Coordinates of C-alpha atoms in Angstrom, one line a residue:
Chain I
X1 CA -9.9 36.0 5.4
X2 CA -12.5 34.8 3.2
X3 CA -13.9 31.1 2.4
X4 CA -14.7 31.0 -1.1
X5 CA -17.4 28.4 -1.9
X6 CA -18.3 27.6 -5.6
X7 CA -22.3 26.7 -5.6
X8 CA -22.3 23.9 -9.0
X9 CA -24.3 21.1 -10.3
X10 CA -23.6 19.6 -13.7
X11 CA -26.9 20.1 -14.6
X12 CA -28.3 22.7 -16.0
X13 CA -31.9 24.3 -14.4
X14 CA -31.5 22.9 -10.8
X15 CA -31.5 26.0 -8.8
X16 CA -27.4 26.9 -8.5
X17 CA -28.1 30.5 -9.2
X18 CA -31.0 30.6 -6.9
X19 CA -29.2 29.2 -4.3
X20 CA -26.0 31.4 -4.4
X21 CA -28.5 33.7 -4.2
X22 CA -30.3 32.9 -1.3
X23 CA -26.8 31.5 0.7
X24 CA -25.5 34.8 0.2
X25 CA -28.5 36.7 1.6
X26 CA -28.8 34.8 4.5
X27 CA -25.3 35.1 5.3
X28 CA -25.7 38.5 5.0
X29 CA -28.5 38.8 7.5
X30 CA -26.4 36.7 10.1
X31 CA -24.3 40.0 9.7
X32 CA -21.2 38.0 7.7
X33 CA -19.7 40.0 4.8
X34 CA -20.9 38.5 1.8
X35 CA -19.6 38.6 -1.8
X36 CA -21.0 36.8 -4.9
X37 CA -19.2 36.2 -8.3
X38 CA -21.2 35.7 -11.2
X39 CA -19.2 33.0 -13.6
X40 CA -21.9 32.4 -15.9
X41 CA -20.2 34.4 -18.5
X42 CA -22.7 35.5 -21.2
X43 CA -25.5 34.6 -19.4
X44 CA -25.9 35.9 -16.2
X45 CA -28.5 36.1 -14.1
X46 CA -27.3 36.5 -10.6
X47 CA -27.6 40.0 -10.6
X48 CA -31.8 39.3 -11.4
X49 CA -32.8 36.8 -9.3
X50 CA -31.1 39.8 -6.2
X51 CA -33.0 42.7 -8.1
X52 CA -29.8 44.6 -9.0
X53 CA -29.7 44.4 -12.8
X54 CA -30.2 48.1 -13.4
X55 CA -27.1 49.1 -11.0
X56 CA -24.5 47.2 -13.7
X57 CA -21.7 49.2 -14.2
X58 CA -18.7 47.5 -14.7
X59 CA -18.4 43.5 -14.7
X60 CA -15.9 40.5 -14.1
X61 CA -14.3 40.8 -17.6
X62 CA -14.3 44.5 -17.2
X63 CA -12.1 43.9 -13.8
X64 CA -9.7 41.3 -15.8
X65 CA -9.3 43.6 -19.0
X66 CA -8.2 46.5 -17.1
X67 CA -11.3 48.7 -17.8
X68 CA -12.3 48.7 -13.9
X69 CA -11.0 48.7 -10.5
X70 CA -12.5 45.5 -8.7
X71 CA -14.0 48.0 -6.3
X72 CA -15.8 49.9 -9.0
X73 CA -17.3 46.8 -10.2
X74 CA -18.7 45.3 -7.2
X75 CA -22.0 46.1 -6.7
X76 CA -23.7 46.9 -2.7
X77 CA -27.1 45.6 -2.1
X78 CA -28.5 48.6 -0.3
X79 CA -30.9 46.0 1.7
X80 CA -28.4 44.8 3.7
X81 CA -26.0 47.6 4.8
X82 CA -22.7 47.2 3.2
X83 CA -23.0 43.2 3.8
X84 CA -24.0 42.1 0.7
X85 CA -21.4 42.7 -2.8
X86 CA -22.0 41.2 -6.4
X87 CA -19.4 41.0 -8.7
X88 CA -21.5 40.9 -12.2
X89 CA -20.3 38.5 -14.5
X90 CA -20.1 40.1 -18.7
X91 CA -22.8 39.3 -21.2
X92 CA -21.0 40.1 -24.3
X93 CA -17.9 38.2 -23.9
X94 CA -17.9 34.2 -23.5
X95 CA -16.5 31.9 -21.4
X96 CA -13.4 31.7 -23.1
X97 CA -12.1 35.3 -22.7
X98 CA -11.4 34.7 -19.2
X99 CA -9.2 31.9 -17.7
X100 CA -8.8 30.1 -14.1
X101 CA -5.9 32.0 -12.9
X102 CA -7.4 35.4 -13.2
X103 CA -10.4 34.4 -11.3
X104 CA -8.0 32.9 -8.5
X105 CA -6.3 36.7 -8.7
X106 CA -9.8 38.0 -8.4
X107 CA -10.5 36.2 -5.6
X108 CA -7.7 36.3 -3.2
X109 CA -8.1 40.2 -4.3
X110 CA -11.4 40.1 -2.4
X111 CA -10.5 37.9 0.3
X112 CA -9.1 40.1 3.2
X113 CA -12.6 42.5 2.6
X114 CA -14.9 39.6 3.6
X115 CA -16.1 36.5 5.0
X116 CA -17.6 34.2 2.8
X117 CA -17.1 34.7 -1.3
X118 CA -19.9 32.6 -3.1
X119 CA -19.1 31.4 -6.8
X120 CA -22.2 31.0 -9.2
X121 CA -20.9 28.7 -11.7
X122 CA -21.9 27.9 -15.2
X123 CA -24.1 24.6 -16.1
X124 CA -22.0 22.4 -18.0
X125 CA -18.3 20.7 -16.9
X126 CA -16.3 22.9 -19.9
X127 CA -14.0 25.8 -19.1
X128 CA -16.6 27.7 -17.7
X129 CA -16.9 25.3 -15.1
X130 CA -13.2 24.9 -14.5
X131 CA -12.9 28.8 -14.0
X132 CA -15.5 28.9 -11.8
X133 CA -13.8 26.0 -9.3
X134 CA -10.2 27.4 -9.6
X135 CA -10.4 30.2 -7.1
X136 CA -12.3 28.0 -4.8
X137 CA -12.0 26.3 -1.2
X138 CA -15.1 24.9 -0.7
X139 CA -17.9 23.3 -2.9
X140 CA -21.7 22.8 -2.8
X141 CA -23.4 20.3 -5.2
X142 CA -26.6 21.1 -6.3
X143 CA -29.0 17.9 -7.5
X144 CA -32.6 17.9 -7.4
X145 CA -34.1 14.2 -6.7
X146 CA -34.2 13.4 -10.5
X147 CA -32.1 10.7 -11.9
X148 CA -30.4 12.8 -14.6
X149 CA -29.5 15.3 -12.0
X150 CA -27.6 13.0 -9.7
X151 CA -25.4 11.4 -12.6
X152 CA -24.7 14.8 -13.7
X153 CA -23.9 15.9 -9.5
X154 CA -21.9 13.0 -9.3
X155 CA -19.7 13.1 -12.7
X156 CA -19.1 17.2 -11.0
X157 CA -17.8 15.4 -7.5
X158 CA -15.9 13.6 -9.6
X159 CA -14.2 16.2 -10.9
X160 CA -13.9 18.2 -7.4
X161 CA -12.4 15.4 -6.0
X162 CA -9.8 15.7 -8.6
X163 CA -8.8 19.4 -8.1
X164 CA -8.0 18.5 -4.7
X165 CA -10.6 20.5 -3.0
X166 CA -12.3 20.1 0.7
X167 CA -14.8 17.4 -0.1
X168 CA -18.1 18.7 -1.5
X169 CA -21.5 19.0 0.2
X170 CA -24.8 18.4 -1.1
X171 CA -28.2 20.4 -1.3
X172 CA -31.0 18.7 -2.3
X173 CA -33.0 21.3 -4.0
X174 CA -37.0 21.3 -5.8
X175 CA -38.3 18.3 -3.3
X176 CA -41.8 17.4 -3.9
X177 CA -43.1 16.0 -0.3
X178 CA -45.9 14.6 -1.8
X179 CA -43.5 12.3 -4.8
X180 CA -40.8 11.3 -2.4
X181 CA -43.0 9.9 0.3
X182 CA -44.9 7.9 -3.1
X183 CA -41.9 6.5 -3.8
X184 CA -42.1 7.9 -7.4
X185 CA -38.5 9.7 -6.7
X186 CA -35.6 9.4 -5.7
X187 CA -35.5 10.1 -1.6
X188 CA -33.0 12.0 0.2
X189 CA -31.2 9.2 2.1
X190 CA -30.8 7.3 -1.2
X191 CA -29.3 10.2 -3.1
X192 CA -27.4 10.6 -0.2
X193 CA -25.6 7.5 -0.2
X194 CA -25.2 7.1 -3.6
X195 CA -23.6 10.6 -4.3
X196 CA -21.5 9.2 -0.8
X197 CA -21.2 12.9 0.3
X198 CA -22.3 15.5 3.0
X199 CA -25.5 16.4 3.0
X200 CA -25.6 20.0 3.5
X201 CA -29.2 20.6 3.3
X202 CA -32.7 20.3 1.5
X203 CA -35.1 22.6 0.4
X204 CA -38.4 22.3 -1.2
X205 CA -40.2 23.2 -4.3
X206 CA -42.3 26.2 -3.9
X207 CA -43.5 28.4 -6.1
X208 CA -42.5 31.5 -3.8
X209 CA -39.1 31.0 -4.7
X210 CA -39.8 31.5 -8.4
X211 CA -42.3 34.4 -7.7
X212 CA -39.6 36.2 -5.0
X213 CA -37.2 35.1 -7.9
X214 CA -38.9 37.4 -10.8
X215 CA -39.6 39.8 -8.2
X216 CA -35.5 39.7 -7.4
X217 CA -36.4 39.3 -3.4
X218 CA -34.7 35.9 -2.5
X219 CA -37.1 34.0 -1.0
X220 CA -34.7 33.4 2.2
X221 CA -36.3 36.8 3.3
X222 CA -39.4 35.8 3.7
X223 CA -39.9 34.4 7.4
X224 CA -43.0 32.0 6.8
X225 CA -41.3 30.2 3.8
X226 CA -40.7 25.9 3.8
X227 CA -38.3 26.8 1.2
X228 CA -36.9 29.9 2.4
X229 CA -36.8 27.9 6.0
X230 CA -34.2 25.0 4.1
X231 CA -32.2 27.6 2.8
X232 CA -31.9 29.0 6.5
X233 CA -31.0 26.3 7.8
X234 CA -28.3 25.8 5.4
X235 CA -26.7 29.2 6.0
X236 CA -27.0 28.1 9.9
X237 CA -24.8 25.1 8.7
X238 CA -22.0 26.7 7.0
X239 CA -21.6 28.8 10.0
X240 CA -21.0 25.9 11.9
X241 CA -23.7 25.4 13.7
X242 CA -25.5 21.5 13.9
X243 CA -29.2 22.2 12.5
X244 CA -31.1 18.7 12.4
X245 CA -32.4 18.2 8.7
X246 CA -35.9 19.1 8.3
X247 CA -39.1 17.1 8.0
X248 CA -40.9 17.1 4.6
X249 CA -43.6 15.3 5.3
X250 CA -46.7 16.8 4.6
X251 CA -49.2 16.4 7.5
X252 CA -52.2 14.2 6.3
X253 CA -54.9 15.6 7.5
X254 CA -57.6 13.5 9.4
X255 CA -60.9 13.8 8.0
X256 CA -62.6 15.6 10.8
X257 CA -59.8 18.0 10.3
X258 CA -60.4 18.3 6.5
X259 CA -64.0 18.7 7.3
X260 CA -64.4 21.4 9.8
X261 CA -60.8 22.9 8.7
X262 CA -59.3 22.4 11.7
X263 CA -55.3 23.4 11.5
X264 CA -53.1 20.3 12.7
Chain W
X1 CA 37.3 -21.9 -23.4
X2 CA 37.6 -18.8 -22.0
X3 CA 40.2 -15.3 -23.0
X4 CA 40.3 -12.9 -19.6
X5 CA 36.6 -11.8 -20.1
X6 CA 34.7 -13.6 -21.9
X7 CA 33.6 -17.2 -20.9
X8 CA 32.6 -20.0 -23.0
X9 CA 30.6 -22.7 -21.0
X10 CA 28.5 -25.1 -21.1
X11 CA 25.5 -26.2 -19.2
X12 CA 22.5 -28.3 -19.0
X13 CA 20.6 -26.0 -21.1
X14 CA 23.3 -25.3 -23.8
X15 CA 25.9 -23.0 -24.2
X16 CA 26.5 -20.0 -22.7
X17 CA 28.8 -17.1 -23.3
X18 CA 29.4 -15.0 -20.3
X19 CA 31.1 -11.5 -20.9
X20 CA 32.2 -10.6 -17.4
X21 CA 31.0 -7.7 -15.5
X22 CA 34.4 -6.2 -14.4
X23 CA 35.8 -5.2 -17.8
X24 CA 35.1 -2.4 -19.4
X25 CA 32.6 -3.0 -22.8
X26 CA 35.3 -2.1 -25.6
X27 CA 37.8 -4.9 -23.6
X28 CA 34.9 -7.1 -24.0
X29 CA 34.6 -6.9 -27.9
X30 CA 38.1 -7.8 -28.0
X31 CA 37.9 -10.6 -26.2
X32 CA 34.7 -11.9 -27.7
X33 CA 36.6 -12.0 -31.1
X34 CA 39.0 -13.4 -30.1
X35 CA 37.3 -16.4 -28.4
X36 CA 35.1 -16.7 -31.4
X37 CA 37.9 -16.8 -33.8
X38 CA 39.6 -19.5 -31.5
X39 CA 36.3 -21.6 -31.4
X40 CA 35.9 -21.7 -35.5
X41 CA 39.5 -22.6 -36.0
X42 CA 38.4 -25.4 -33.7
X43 CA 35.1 -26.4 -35.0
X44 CA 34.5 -26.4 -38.2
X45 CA 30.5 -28.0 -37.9
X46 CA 28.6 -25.8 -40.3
X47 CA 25.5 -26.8 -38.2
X48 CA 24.0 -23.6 -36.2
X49 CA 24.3 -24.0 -32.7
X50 CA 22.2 -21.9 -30.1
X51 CA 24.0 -20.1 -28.0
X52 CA 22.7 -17.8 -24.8
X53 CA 24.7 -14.5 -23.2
X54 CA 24.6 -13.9 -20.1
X55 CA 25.7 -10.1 -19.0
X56 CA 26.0 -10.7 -15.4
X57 CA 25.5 -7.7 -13.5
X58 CA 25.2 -5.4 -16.4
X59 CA 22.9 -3.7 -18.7
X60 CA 23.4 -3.5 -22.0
X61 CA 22.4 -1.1 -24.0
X62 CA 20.2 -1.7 -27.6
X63 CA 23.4 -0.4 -29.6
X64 CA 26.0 -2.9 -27.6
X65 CA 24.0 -5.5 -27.9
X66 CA 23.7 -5.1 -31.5
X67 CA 27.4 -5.3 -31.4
X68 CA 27.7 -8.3 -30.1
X69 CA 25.0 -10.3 -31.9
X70 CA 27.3 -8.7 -34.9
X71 CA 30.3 -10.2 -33.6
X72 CA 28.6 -13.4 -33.1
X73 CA 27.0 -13.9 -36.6
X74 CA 30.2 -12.7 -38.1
X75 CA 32.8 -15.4 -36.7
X76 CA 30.7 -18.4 -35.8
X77 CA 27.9 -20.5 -36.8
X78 CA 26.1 -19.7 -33.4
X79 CA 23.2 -18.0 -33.1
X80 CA 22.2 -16.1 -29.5
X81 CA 19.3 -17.2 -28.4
X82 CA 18.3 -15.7 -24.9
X83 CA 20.1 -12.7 -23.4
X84 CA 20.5 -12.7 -19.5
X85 CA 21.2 -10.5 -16.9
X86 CA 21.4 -10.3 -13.1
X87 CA 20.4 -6.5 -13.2
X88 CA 17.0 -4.6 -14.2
X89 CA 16.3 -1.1 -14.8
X90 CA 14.4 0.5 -12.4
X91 CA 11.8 1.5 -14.8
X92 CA 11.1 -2.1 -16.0
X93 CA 11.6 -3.2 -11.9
X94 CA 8.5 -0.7 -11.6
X95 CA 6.7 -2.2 -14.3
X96 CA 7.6 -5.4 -13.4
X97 CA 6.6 -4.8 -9.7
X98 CA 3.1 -2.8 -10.9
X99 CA 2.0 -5.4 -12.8
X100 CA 2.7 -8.5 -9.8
X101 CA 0.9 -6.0 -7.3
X102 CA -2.7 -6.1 -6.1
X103 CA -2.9 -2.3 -6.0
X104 CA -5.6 -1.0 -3.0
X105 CA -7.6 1.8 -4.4
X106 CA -9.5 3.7 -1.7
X107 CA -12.5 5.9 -3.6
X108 CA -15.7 6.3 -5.3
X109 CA -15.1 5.7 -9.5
X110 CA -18.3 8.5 -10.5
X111 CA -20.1 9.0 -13.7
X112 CA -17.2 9.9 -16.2
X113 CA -14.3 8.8 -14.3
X114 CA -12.0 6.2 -16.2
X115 CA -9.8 4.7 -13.8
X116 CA -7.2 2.4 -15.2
X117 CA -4.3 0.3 -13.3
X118 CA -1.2 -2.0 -14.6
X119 CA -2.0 -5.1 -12.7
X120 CA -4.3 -6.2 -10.4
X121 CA -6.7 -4.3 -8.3
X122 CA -8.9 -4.5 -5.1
X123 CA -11.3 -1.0 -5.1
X124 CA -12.8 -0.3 -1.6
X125 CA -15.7 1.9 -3.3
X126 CA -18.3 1.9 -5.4
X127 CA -18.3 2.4 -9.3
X128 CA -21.1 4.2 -9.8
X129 CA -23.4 4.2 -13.1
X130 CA -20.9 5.6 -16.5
X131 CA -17.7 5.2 -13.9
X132 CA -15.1 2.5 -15.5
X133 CA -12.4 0.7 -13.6
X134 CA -10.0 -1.2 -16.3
X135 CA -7.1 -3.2 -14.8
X136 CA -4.2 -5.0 -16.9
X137 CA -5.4 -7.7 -14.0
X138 CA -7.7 -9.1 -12.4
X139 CA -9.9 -6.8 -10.2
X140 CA -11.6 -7.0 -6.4
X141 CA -14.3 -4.8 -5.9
X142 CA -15.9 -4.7 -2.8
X143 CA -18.6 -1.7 -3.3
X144 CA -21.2 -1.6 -5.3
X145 CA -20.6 -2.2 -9.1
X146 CA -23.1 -0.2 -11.1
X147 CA -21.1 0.8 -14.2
X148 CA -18.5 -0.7 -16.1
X149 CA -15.7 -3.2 -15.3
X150 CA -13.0 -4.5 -17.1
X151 CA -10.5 -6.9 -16.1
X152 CA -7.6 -8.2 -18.5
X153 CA -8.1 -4.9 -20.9
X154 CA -4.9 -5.5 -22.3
X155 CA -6.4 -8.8 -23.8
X156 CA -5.6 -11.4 -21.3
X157 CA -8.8 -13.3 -20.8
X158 CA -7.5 -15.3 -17.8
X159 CA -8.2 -12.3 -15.6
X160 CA -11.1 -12.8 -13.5
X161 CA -13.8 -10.3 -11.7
X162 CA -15.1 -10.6 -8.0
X163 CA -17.8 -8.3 -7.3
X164 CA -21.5 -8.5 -6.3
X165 CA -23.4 -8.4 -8.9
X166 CA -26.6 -6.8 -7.9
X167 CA -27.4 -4.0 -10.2
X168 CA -27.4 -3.1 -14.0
X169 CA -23.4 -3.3 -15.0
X170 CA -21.0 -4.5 -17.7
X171 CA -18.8 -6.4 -17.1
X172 CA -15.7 -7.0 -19.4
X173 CA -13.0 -9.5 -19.5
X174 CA -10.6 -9.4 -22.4
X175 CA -12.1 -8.6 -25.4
X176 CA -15.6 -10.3 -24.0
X177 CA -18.6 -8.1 -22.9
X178 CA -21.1 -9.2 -20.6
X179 CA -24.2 -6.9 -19.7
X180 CA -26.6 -7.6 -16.4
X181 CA -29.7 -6.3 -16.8
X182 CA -33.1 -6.0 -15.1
X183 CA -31.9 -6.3 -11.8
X184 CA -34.6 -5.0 -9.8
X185 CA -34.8 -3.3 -6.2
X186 CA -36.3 -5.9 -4.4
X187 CA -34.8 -9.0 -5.7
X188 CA -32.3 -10.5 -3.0
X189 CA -28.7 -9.9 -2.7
X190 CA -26.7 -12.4 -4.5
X191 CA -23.8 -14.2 -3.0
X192 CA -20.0 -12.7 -3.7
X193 CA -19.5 -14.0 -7.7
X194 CA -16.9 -14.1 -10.1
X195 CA -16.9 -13.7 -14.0
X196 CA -14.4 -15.6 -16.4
X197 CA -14.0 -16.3 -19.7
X198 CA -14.8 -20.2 -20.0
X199 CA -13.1 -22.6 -22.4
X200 CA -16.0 -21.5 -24.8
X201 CA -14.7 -18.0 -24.7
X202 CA -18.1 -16.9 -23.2
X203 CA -18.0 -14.2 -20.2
X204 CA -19.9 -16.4 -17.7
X205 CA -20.6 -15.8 -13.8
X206 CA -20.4 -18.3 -10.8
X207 CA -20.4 -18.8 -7.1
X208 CA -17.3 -18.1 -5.2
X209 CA -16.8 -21.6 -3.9
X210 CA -16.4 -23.0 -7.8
X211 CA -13.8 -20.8 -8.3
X212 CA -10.8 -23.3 -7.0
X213 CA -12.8 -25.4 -9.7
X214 CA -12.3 -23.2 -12.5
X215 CA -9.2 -21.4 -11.7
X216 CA -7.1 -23.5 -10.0
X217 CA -3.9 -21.2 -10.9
X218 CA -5.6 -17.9 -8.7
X219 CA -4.4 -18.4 -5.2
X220 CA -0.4 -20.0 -5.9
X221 CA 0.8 -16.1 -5.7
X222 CA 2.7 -16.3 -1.8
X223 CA 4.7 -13.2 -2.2
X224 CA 8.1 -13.5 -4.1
X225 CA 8.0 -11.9 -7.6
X226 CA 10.2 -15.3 -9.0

């Protein structure tokens, strides 16, 4: 049986998409049965950011209107043999031609097929949003360390609270070493404490992850990657497994280093 | 003066008519008329005299009571003035009991959450920044208060807040609206304060040990609803 998770943030622009993404590679590559749901009705992007927007046959709205089997709709990423599903979400309809009960049908549907069933949900807190949580056991937050996105991340774990969910965990996505050890934002163990949740993981700004983005390669694949190395370490989490949290301090270099360009 | 159910008597605090529990209500009207028609033939003062009903262990309804404050104003002088009963409606027990309770919340208020509570209330959280915690009472807050409080929101000004108040807030008591500002990082931690309404009607803030001072009536509460 499947744990659905529902990857959200309030905030628009944070990284949910890119993170469902890169969860739901990684789980694939630690061989768990992997299917994503693209809520963000009329605007998806899911199915970019994994490189599988040509292979659109059928979507979610497709599925709910009768047009499709569920089966016919899903879509196999060919990278990861049979591991890896995405369920597209429509971009003609809107979020209103689809409502939280269907997606619950949709998802308990897909449940006895796999292991982990992640939900990409809309920005905003409207009926997108609440569609998106209705099929869902489990929630991840999404802030990045800017003031704007913790009150939004916080008015969502307010509401998450309230549909009587397991208790949401927190990523901590776009960190800039360099401002966070300045002081100029908002560091991890204060967002922490103020949002008064798990902290599921962090992950740092990196260009790669906008470059694998475009390129629809999810970062997570590429070994070398900070970024890529936070979103591992949060897939090693939701297995279960107790992964301490990651430094981000950048190394200062001494000067004789900087001079003769000694690595560390 | 009495008839089989209904009881004229009087007491320290005026007269009284008790209608007995144990007939039934039409048995009751009867008997009220008649008692009223025996107490004009005996007085004949056109003065108006105030006169309470007590119901003893019975409820009456808005139509039967309308009955009987006809009766009254129909064959006497007298005019009810309080209606008691023994009994209460569990609804209005509820109410009653909700608004005498310090309720123990145990949770975070976040950005948009409006939480609001019939009497008094102690929150073992935090109300975080656009979070609003509204009590018909006074309210208790040991987390941190960084968006909006409002004690008394029916109106009651007497209502007091205990909170620390070390960060950018409102605070509102009544109809009064108080906004802390500025409060920096790095200034120290205040001591445990209150804010009332004083005599001037201003929202104004002071240290816990004044508060015997300025609301002596606070700490008399030992249980008991009566």
């Amino acid at each position: 049986m499947a744990i659905s998770i529902v990857v959200t943030s309030g905030k628009g622009g944070v990284g949910k998409t890119t993170t469902t993404a890169n969860l739901g590679t990684g789980l694939a590559l630690q061989e768990k049965k992997v299917c994503l749901i693209d809520m963000d009705i009329g605007l998806r992007n899911l199915d970019v950011v994994l490189g599988l927007e040509n292979r659109i046959i059928y979507d979610i709205i497709d599925v709910i209107e009768g047009r499709a089997k569920l089966h016919q709709a899903l879509i196999k990423d060919k990278r990861f043999d049979d591991k890896l599903y995405l369920l597209p979400a429509a971009q003609h309809a809107d979020k209103t031609a689809i409502n939280g009960e269907q997606v619950k049908a949709i998802i308990d549907e897909l449940r006895s097929d796999f292991d982990y069933i992640l939900i990409d949900c809309p920005a905003g807190i409207e009926s997108g949003f609440q569609n998106a949580i209705a099929g869902a056991d489990e929630a991840i937050v999404v802030a990045t360390p800017e003031i704007s996105a913790v009150r939004d991340a916080d008015r969502v774990i307010g509401l998450l609270e309230k549909a009587e969910m397991a208790p949401p965990k927190l990523v901590i996505n776009r960190i800039r070493s360099k401002m966070m050890q300045d002081g100029e934002v908002l560091d991890i163990d204060e967002i922490t404490t103020h949002l008064a949740i798990e902290l599921l993981g962090i992950v740092v700004d990196d260009d790669t992850v906008i470059r694998s983005s475009n390129q629809g390669e999810p970062v997570i694949l590429d070994p070398k990657n900070q970024a890529a190395q936070g979103y591992r370490n949060i897939v090693r989490r939701i297995l279960g497994e107790t992964v301490p949290l990651m430094t981000i301090h950048e190394e200062k270099k001494s000067f004789f280093a900087k001079l003769f360009g000694k690595k560390k | 003066m009495s008839t089989k159910n209904v009881k004229l008597k009087g007491t320290k605090e005026g007269y009284t008519i008790v209608l007995h529990d144990v007939a039934s209500f039409e048995e009751i009207l009867i008997d009220l008329e008649e008692l009223l028609l025996n107490i004009s033939k005996q007085n004949n003062a056109s003065t108006e005299i105030s006169v309470h009903v007590d119901t003893e262990n019975r409820l009456l309804s808005d139509e039967q009571l309308a009955k009987v404050y006809q009766l009254v104003e129909q064959h006497s002088t007298m005019k009810i003035g309080k209606v008691q009963t023994n009994v209460l409606t569990k609804e209005a027990a509820t109410l009653w009991k909700e608004s005498e309770n310090v309720a123990t919340l145990v949770t975070t208020v976040r950005n948009g959450q409006v939480v609001t509570m019939p009497g008094d209330v102690m929150l073992l959280g935090s109300i975080h920044q656009g979070g609003t915690l509204k009590a018909a009472g006074n309210i208790y807050l040991f987390g941190e208060l960084k968006g909006i409080v409002h004690a008394g929101y029916l109106g009651d000004e007497d209502k007091v807040v205990f909170a620390k108040f070390n960060h950018d807030a409102q605070v509102r008591i009544g109809e009064q609206v108080q906004i802390i500002e500025g409060k920096g990082k790095n200034e120290p931690l205040e001591d445990t304060t209150f804010a009332y309404v004083n005599d001037l009607h201003i929202l104004s803030f002071d240290q816990l040990d004044q508060i015997r001072a300025i609301k002596p009536k606070l700490g008399n509460q030992t249980g008991g609803l009566l």
